[in-house]
Amino acid sequence: MKNSLNQNFNQNNQKTLNWEQIQEDFKIKFGKEVFESWLKKMDLIETNTNFLLISVPTRFIRDWITSRYLDTVIEVIKSHNKNINRIEFKINTLSNEIDKSEQSLDKEESNVTFIKDSFIQYNRIDPNKNFENFVVGPSNSLAYEASKKITDNISSYNPLYLYSGVGMGKTHLLNAIGINLKANKKVMFISAERFMYHFVKSIKSNEMIKFKDYFRNTDVLLIDDIQFMNGKEALQEEFFHTFSALLEKGSQIVLTADRPPSKLTRIQERIRSRFSGGLVVDIQNPDFNLRFEIIKNKMSELNLRNNNQVGISEEIQKFICSEIKTSVRELVGALNRVVSFSRIYNRIPNLSETRIILKDLLNIHENKVTIDNIQTIVCKYFKISKNEMLSSRRSRYLVRPRQTAIYLAKMLTSKSLPEIGRNFSNRDHTTVIHSVKTIEKLKKEDNELNIKIDSLKNKILYNKEDEI
Ligand code: ADP
Ligand code: MG
């Protein structure tokens, strides 16, 4: 590597730099991946006596390059012109708009006019969020049906207003509507925040007419997270006009928010009442079955993509479903985390490892589970007394419950083996290991025991009778 740099070093002590050659050197020095993702985005604007002016599309890219690669970048450039000892970056605002969200979904869509270009970039419909992979249950079936209906018969409800807490599938449904309709209709899919961004930008650059035309030209306007407009008067004003113009010409509007229209307290009354003028539907928290269906679906998706290599046990899947209850995003996130673990370590985590992997998502329950609590619940379940459980008697009707309690203590708390032993009348940690192994073995052979243990886990974790 050094050789090729040195070669260039001697012949290139001149005013103009061969930028292409320098980029080739970057590619060799940093590897193709880093080059393609970052360094390729630098363009030479100007060569000065001792510094270069380089343009990059975003601040983020500039910061990334300067924090990680700058020394080597300068070293490479120096090998072409030894006088260069500094780089100045200019953020290229034209492409800035395009890359702002950094989400690399698509890349080349240049040579359209500036304002359009930026709209197109945010009008990203994600093909992976469609009706087919939206799992329907009692909590979201109304929202699903209403969204579907719109794709069959536009303007059946206008506007359709979907609301729920975060991570419940609103954006997914908006996206699915967009996918279905975009073949035959002009669809605009944008978050309220983006809408605001373009609105302000258009005012600044005197392009309000283009802005208005652009939005008023759509057949289907899908606006996500409308609560963002709370308190933003000028934006609401503009939006109200766009909204009314679209309704008048029969365009379909679908809105989502994190609350019902009546709770959008800082949105003008006339707008709120227009929001409620169509159909308002909420998505409730998913129940256990829906959560489990979603996890199963996600598992088969993952397996499809990975040659059936993703083998998270049903126990772990159920564990995730019973722990993560309020957001589908977190639910899927939790599964992905466990899957990443199994990829990195090349094995499937057991229950207690899963608890550690998901610790920050589970901490609400973590503190409540004590060994004492486990013993009480297990004793009650097997109808023995705590004294009997803690005694040294080895009658069969005591041994199994004792082993079960020890097993659950290991699985559901972060206590060490000796600590668990101490809590069972100072038993040795080898006894603890033996109990855990015995139950693990029995669980494989005995489905009834499996069910018993699941039900005990539920009682311990949630004070709940059998939900599983
Ligand atoms: P919201 O917009 O309500 O905050 P999202 O639509 O972004 O939520 O959903 C969060 C994540 O959960 C997304 O990855 C989405 O695909 C997934 N998701 C939500 N609900 C479902 C569902 N019913 N079936 C399948 N995936 C879902
Ligand atoms: Mg959303």
Short mmCIF file of C-alpha atoms in Angstrom, two decimals, residues 53-411:
data_model
loop_
_atom_site.label_atom_id
_atom_site.label_comp_id
_atom_site.label_asym_id
_atom_site.label_seq_id
_atom_site.Cartn_x
_atom_site.Cartn_y
_atom_site.Cartn_z
CA LEU A 53 -12.12 22.49 -0.09
CA ILE A 54 -14.20 19.37 -0.20
CA SER A 55 -17.94 19.04 -0.38
CA VAL A 56 -19.99 16.39 1.39
CA PRO A 57 -23.73 15.92 1.24
CA THR A 58 -24.50 16.09 4.96
CA ARG A 59 -23.12 17.24 8.26
CA PHE A 60 -23.43 13.74 9.51
CA ILE A 61 -21.11 12.42 6.82
CA ARG A 62 -18.63 15.21 7.47
CA ASP A 63 -18.57 14.42 11.18
CA TRP A 64 -18.26 10.74 10.56
CA ILE A 65 -15.32 11.21 8.21
CA THR A 66 -13.54 13.72 10.38
CA SER A 67 -13.94 11.70 13.53
CA ARG A 68 -12.78 8.43 12.04
CA TYR A 69 -10.82 8.79 8.87
CA LEU A 70 -9.45 12.30 8.65
CA ASP A 71 -5.80 11.57 9.51
CA THR A 72 -5.54 8.87 6.93
CA VAL A 73 -7.45 10.91 4.38
CA ILE A 74 -4.93 13.71 4.76
CA GLU A 75 -2.08 11.25 4.63
CA VAL A 76 -3.35 9.92 1.30
CA ILE A 77 -3.82 13.43 -0.08
CA LYS A 78 -0.40 14.45 1.11
CA SER A 79 1.07 11.64 -0.90
CA HIS A 80 -0.30 13.41 -3.94
CA ASN A 81 0.55 16.91 -2.85
CA LYS A 82 2.76 17.28 0.16
CA ASN A 83 1.76 20.86 0.78
CA ILE A 84 -1.76 19.98 1.72
CA ASN A 85 -2.12 19.77 5.46
CA ARG A 86 -5.75 20.64 6.01
CA ILE A 87 -9.20 19.99 4.63
CA GLU A 88 -12.14 22.29 4.75
CA PHE A 89 -15.56 20.79 4.34
CA LYS A 90 -18.52 22.40 2.74
CA ILE A 91 -21.92 20.88 3.24
CA ASN A 92 -23.49 20.67 -0.13
CA THR A 93 -27.01 21.84 0.59
CA LEU A 94 -28.38 20.57 -2.68
CA SER A 95 -27.75 16.98 -1.86
CA ASN A 96 -28.17 17.73 1.81
CA GLU A 97 -31.92 17.51 1.45
CA ILE A 98 -31.64 14.14 -0.12
CA ASP A 99 -29.54 12.40 2.47
CA LYS A 100 -30.83 14.08 5.54
CA SER A 101 -32.58 11.07 6.98
CA GLU A 102 -29.54 8.90 6.30
CA GLN A 103 -31.70 5.91 5.70
CA SER A 104 -30.16 4.70 2.46
CA LEU A 105 -33.37 3.15 1.19
CA ASP A 106 -32.73 4.31 -2.29
CA LYS A 107 -29.95 6.30 -3.76
CA GLU A 108 -29.88 7.80 -7.19
CA GLU A 109 -32.79 10.01 -7.97
CA SER A 110 -31.02 13.16 -8.95
CA ASN A 111 -31.67 15.38 -11.98
CA VAL A 112 -35.17 16.33 -10.95
CA THR A 113 -35.78 19.87 -9.80
CA PHE A 114 -34.60 20.67 -6.34
CA ILE A 115 -37.87 20.97 -4.56
CA LYS A 116 -39.31 17.89 -6.17
CA ASP A 117 -36.23 15.97 -5.46
CA SER A 118 -36.53 16.47 -1.78
CA PHE A 119 -40.19 15.54 -1.77
CA ILE A 120 -39.50 12.36 -3.62
CA GLN A 121 -36.93 11.39 -1.07
CA TYR A 122 -39.39 11.55 1.75
CA ASN A 123 -42.14 9.95 -0.18
CA ARG A 124 -40.58 6.64 0.61
CA ILE A 125 -42.89 3.76 0.79
CA ASP A 126 -41.37 0.76 2.45
CA PRO A 127 -42.29 -2.37 0.49
CA ASN A 128 -41.82 -4.47 3.61
CA LYS A 129 -44.73 -2.93 5.43
CA ASN A 130 -47.76 -4.19 3.58
CA PHE A 131 -51.19 -5.62 4.32
CA GLU A 132 -49.97 -9.18 3.84
CA ASN A 133 -47.52 -9.06 6.72
CA PHE A 134 -49.73 -7.05 9.05
CA VAL A 135 -51.02 -9.50 11.63
CA VAL A 136 -54.61 -8.87 12.58
CA GLY A 137 -56.13 -9.38 16.02
CA PRO A 138 -59.00 -7.92 18.03
CA SER A 139 -56.99 -4.82 19.00
CA ASN A 140 -56.21 -3.69 15.47
CA SER A 141 -58.80 -5.33 13.24
CA LEU A 142 -60.94 -2.21 12.85
CA ALA A 143 -57.95 -0.12 11.83
CA TYR A 144 -56.90 -2.85 9.43
CA GLU A 145 -60.36 -3.24 7.88
CA ALA A 146 -60.81 0.50 7.49
CA SER A 147 -57.42 0.84 5.82
CA LYS A 148 -58.15 -2.04 3.48
CA LYS A 149 -61.51 -0.62 2.61
CA ILE A 150 -59.89 2.59 1.44
CA THR A 151 -57.77 0.72 -1.02
CA ASP A 152 -60.88 -0.95 -2.45
CA ASN A 153 -63.03 2.08 -2.56
CA ILE A 154 -61.29 5.37 -2.21
CA SER A 155 -63.16 8.01 -0.23
CA SER A 156 -65.27 5.52 1.65
CA TYR A 157 -64.17 7.27 4.81
CA ASN A 158 -62.63 10.64 4.40
CA PRO A 159 -60.49 11.39 6.23
CA LEU A 160 -59.56 8.16 7.94
CA TYR A 161 -57.93 8.98 11.26
CA LEU A 162 -55.92 6.25 13.00
CA TYR A 163 -54.53 6.69 16.46
CA SER A 164 -52.64 4.67 19.06
CA GLY A 165 -49.60 4.74 21.30
CA VAL A 166 -46.19 4.36 19.71
CA GLY A 167 -45.13 1.26 17.87
CA MET A 168 -48.58 -0.19 17.27
CA GLY A 169 -48.66 -0.31 13.49
CA LYS A 170 -50.04 3.05 12.35
CA THR A 171 -47.15 3.81 10.04
CA HIS A 172 -47.26 0.23 8.85
CA LEU A 173 -50.90 0.60 7.81
CA LEU A 174 -50.36 3.99 6.14
CA ASN A 175 -47.54 2.45 4.23
CA ALA A 176 -49.67 -0.53 3.22
CA ILE A 177 -52.36 1.81 1.89
CA GLY A 178 -49.68 3.64 -0.07
CA ILE A 179 -48.35 0.43 -1.61
CA ASN A 180 -51.79 -0.65 -2.73
CA LEU A 181 -52.82 2.64 -4.23
CA LYS A 182 -49.68 3.95 -5.79
CA ALA A 183 -49.99 1.89 -8.96
CA ASN A 184 -53.00 3.85 -10.14
CA LYS A 185 -53.07 6.99 -8.05
CA LYS A 186 -50.77 9.80 -7.15
CA VAL A 187 -49.88 9.03 -3.56
CA MET A 188 -48.11 11.35 -1.17
CA PHE A 189 -46.82 9.75 2.00
CA ILE A 190 -45.18 12.11 4.45
CA SER A 191 -44.83 12.66 8.17
CA ALA A 192 -46.27 15.85 9.59
CA GLU A 193 -42.77 16.77 10.64
CA ARG A 194 -41.50 16.53 7.06
CA PHE A 195 -44.48 18.43 5.86
CA MET A 196 -43.50 21.21 8.25
CA TYR A 197 -39.90 21.06 7.10
CA HIS A 198 -40.84 21.50 3.47
CA PHE A 199 -43.34 24.13 4.31
CA VAL A 200 -40.78 26.28 6.11
CA LYS A 201 -38.23 25.63 3.42
CA SER A 202 -40.61 26.67 0.68
CA ILE A 203 -41.39 29.89 2.45
CA LYS A 204 -37.71 30.68 2.79
CA SER A 205 -36.93 29.91 -0.82
CA ASN A 206 -40.04 31.58 -2.16
CA GLU A 207 -41.43 28.36 -3.50
CA MET A 208 -44.79 28.34 -1.80
CA ILE A 209 -46.61 28.00 -5.08
CA LYS A 210 -44.69 24.88 -5.97
CA PHE A 211 -45.30 23.56 -2.49
CA LYS A 212 -49.03 24.13 -2.70
CA ASP A 213 -49.24 22.65 -6.18
CA TYR A 214 -47.27 19.66 -5.18
CA PHE A 215 -49.47 18.70 -2.29
CA ARG A 216 -52.72 19.69 -3.87
CA ASN A 217 -52.01 17.50 -6.84
CA THR A 218 -52.17 14.23 -5.03
CA ASP A 219 -55.03 11.77 -5.12
CA VAL A 220 -54.10 10.22 -1.82
CA LEU A 221 -52.45 12.12 1.01
CA LEU A 222 -51.07 9.99 3.82
CA ILE A 223 -49.89 12.08 6.74
CA ASP A 224 -48.17 10.42 9.65
CA ASP A 225 -47.98 11.68 13.24
CA ILE A 226 -50.23 14.67 12.91
CA GLN A 227 -49.80 15.51 16.61
CA PHE A 228 -46.58 17.13 15.50
CA MET A 229 -48.66 20.08 14.31
CA ASN A 230 -49.77 20.79 17.85
CA GLY A 231 -49.13 24.42 18.60
CA LYS A 232 -47.72 25.25 15.18
CA GLU A 233 -50.19 27.83 14.01
CA ALA A 234 -48.79 28.81 10.63
CA LEU A 235 -48.36 25.20 9.67
CA GLN A 236 -51.90 24.37 10.68
CA GLU A 237 -53.19 27.21 8.62
CA GLU A 238 -51.43 25.96 5.51
CA PHE A 239 -52.36 22.40 6.22
CA PHE A 240 -55.98 23.30 6.70
CA HIS A 241 -56.12 24.83 3.24
CA THR A 242 -54.36 21.91 1.62
CA PHE A 243 -56.60 19.53 3.49
CA SER A 244 -59.80 21.31 2.50
CA ALA A 245 -58.73 21.64 -1.12
CA LEU A 246 -58.00 17.94 -1.29
CA LEU A 247 -61.26 16.92 0.34
CA GLU A 248 -63.15 19.12 -2.07
CA LYS A 249 -61.65 17.50 -5.10
CA GLY A 250 -62.33 14.07 -3.67
CA SER A 251 -58.80 13.05 -2.78
CA GLN A 252 -58.42 10.52 -0.02
CA ILE A 253 -56.74 11.60 3.20
CA VAL A 254 -55.46 9.29 5.90
CA LEU A 255 -53.99 10.69 9.10
CA THR A 256 -52.33 9.09 12.07
CA ALA A 257 -51.70 10.46 15.52
CA ASP A 258 -50.77 9.35 18.98
CA ARG A 259 -54.12 10.52 20.40
CA PRO A 260 -57.72 11.06 19.35
CA PRO A 261 -58.67 14.35 17.64
CA SER A 262 -60.32 15.65 20.80
CA LYS A 263 -56.99 15.46 22.65
CA LEU A 264 -55.11 17.51 20.06
CA THR A 265 -55.53 20.46 22.33
CA ARG A 266 -53.32 22.87 20.50
CA ILE A 267 -54.79 22.33 17.10
CA GLN A 268 -57.40 24.73 15.87
CA GLU A 269 -60.93 23.66 16.56
CA ARG A 270 -62.02 23.80 12.92
CA ILE A 271 -59.19 21.45 11.96
CA ARG A 272 -59.97 19.06 14.77
CA SER A 273 -63.55 18.86 13.75
CA ARG A 274 -62.51 18.14 10.17
CA PHE A 275 -60.29 15.34 11.43
CA SER A 276 -63.23 13.78 13.18
CA GLY A 277 -65.47 14.23 10.14
CA GLY A 278 -64.59 10.87 8.58
CA LEU A 279 -63.82 7.72 10.48
CA VAL A 280 -61.74 7.75 13.67
CA VAL A 281 -60.30 4.40 14.74
CA ASP A 282 -57.84 3.46 17.42
CA ILE A 283 -55.42 0.57 17.77
CA GLN A 284 -55.35 -0.95 21.23
CA ASN A 285 -52.55 -2.82 22.95
CA PRO A 286 -52.13 -6.26 21.40
CA ASP A 287 -53.27 -9.24 23.48
CA PHE A 288 -51.06 -12.24 24.10
CA ASN A 289 -52.31 -14.16 21.08
CA LEU A 290 -51.70 -11.31 18.70
CA ARG A 291 -48.25 -10.77 20.15
CA PHE A 292 -47.50 -14.44 19.70
CA GLU A 293 -48.81 -14.43 16.12
CA ILE A 294 -46.65 -11.44 15.32
CA ILE A 295 -43.59 -13.14 16.77
CA LYS A 296 -44.32 -16.33 14.85
CA ASN A 297 -44.74 -14.38 11.64
CA LYS A 298 -41.54 -12.51 12.23
CA MET A 299 -39.77 -15.79 12.89
CA SER A 300 -40.87 -17.28 9.61
CA GLU A 301 -39.87 -14.08 7.81
CA LEU A 302 -36.44 -14.29 9.39
CA ASN A 303 -36.17 -17.95 8.57
CA LEU A 304 -37.13 -17.34 4.99
CA ARG A 305 -34.33 -14.85 4.69
CA ASN A 306 -31.80 -16.98 6.53
CA ASN A 307 -32.26 -20.51 5.22
CA ASN A 308 -34.16 -21.62 8.29
CA GLN A 309 -31.19 -20.87 10.46
CA VAL A 310 -33.10 -18.93 13.10
CA GLY A 311 -34.08 -21.34 15.83
CA ILE A 312 -35.36 -19.45 18.84
CA SER A 313 -37.24 -21.90 21.04
CA GLU A 314 -40.96 -21.57 21.54
CA GLU A 315 -40.32 -21.07 25.26
CA ILE A 316 -38.25 -17.97 24.51
CA GLN A 317 -40.78 -16.71 21.99
CA LYS A 318 -43.53 -17.03 24.55
CA PHE A 319 -41.36 -15.44 27.17
CA ILE A 320 -40.84 -12.40 24.92
CA CYS A 321 -44.56 -12.22 24.23
CA SER A 322 -45.52 -12.37 27.85
CA GLU A 323 -42.94 -9.77 28.83
CA ILE A 324 -43.29 -7.14 26.11
CA LYS A 325 -46.87 -6.09 26.05
CA THR A 326 -47.33 -2.52 25.08
CA SER A 327 -45.60 -1.98 21.78
CA VAL A 328 -45.26 -4.13 18.71
CA ARG A 329 -42.11 -2.25 17.85
CA GLU A 330 -40.52 -3.28 21.14
CA LEU A 331 -41.79 -6.79 20.74
CA VAL A 332 -40.18 -7.18 17.33
CA GLY A 333 -37.11 -5.32 18.59
CA ALA A 334 -36.78 -7.80 21.45
CA LEU A 335 -36.97 -10.75 19.09
CA ASN A 336 -34.36 -9.18 16.83
CA ARG A 337 -32.07 -8.71 19.78
CA VAL A 338 -32.33 -12.34 20.78
CA VAL A 339 -31.76 -13.38 17.18
CA SER A 340 -28.66 -11.18 16.94
CA PHE A 341 -27.34 -12.75 20.10
CA SER A 342 -27.78 -16.23 18.68
CA ARG A 343 -26.00 -15.16 15.48
CA ILE A 344 -23.07 -13.61 17.27
CA TYR A 345 -22.54 -16.46 19.71
CA ASN A 346 -23.72 -19.11 17.35
CA ARG A 347 -26.12 -20.68 19.79
CA ILE A 348 -29.58 -20.05 21.09
CA PRO A 349 -29.76 -18.26 24.40
CA ASN A 350 -31.60 -19.89 27.27
CA LEU A 351 -34.22 -18.16 29.34
CA SER A 352 -31.93 -16.55 31.87
CA GLU A 353 -29.64 -15.29 29.12
CA THR A 354 -32.68 -13.90 27.34
CA ARG A 355 -33.57 -12.05 30.50
CA ILE A 356 -30.14 -10.48 30.49
CA ILE A 357 -30.26 -9.62 26.77
CA LEU A 358 -33.60 -7.90 27.26
CA LYS A 359 -32.87 -6.53 30.67
CA ASP A 360 -33.72 -2.91 29.96
CA LEU A 361 -37.07 -3.89 28.48
CA LEU A 362 -37.98 -6.15 31.38
CA ASN A 363 -36.81 -4.20 34.37
CA ILE A 364 -40.32 -3.46 35.48
CA HIS A 365 -40.68 -7.05 36.60
CA GLU A 366 -37.10 -7.75 37.55
CA ASN A 367 -37.25 -6.43 41.08
CA LYS A 368 -40.45 -8.10 42.06
CA VAL A 369 -39.18 -11.62 41.65
CA THR A 370 -37.54 -12.90 44.83
CA ILE A 371 -36.60 -16.43 45.79
CA ASP A 372 -38.94 -16.20 48.74
CA ASN A 373 -41.74 -15.29 46.40
CA ILE A 374 -40.92 -18.21 44.10
CA GLN A 375 -40.92 -20.61 47.04
CA THR A 376 -44.28 -19.37 48.27
CA ILE A 377 -45.91 -19.72 44.87
CA VAL A 378 -44.39 -23.14 44.15
CA CYS A 379 -45.41 -24.44 47.60
CA LYS A 380 -48.93 -23.25 47.11
CA TYR A 381 -49.08 -24.82 43.68
CA PHE A 382 -47.88 -28.24 44.88
CA LYS A 383 -49.78 -27.95 48.13
CA ILE A 384 -46.82 -28.40 50.44
CA SER A 385 -45.65 -26.16 53.27
CA LYS A 386 -42.61 -23.97 53.09
CA ASN A 387 -41.08 -25.87 55.99
CA GLU A 388 -41.41 -29.05 54.02
CA MET A 389 -39.82 -27.48 50.97
CA LEU A 390 -36.87 -26.22 52.99
CA SER A 391 -36.46 -29.37 55.06
CA SER A 392 -33.88 -32.01 54.26
CA ARG A 393 -36.52 -34.69 53.68
CA ARG A 394 -36.21 -36.43 50.38
CA SER A 395 -39.69 -37.84 49.87
CA ARG A 396 -40.65 -37.80 46.23
CA TYR A 397 -43.57 -35.44 46.72
CA LEU A 398 -41.15 -32.87 48.16
CA VAL A 399 -38.17 -33.37 45.91
CA ARG A 400 -39.87 -32.38 42.65
CA PRO A 401 -41.39 -29.14 43.96
CA ARG A 402 -38.07 -28.24 45.58
CA GLN A 403 -36.21 -28.84 42.35
CA THR A 404 -38.81 -26.84 40.46
CA ALA A 405 -38.44 -23.90 42.82
CA ILE A 406 -34.66 -24.02 42.51
CA TYR A 407 -34.95 -24.20 38.74
CA LEU A 408 -37.28 -21.21 38.65
CA ALA A 409 -34.99 -19.27 40.98
CA LYS A 410 -32.18 -19.83 38.53
CA MET A 411 -34.30 -18.90 35.52
#
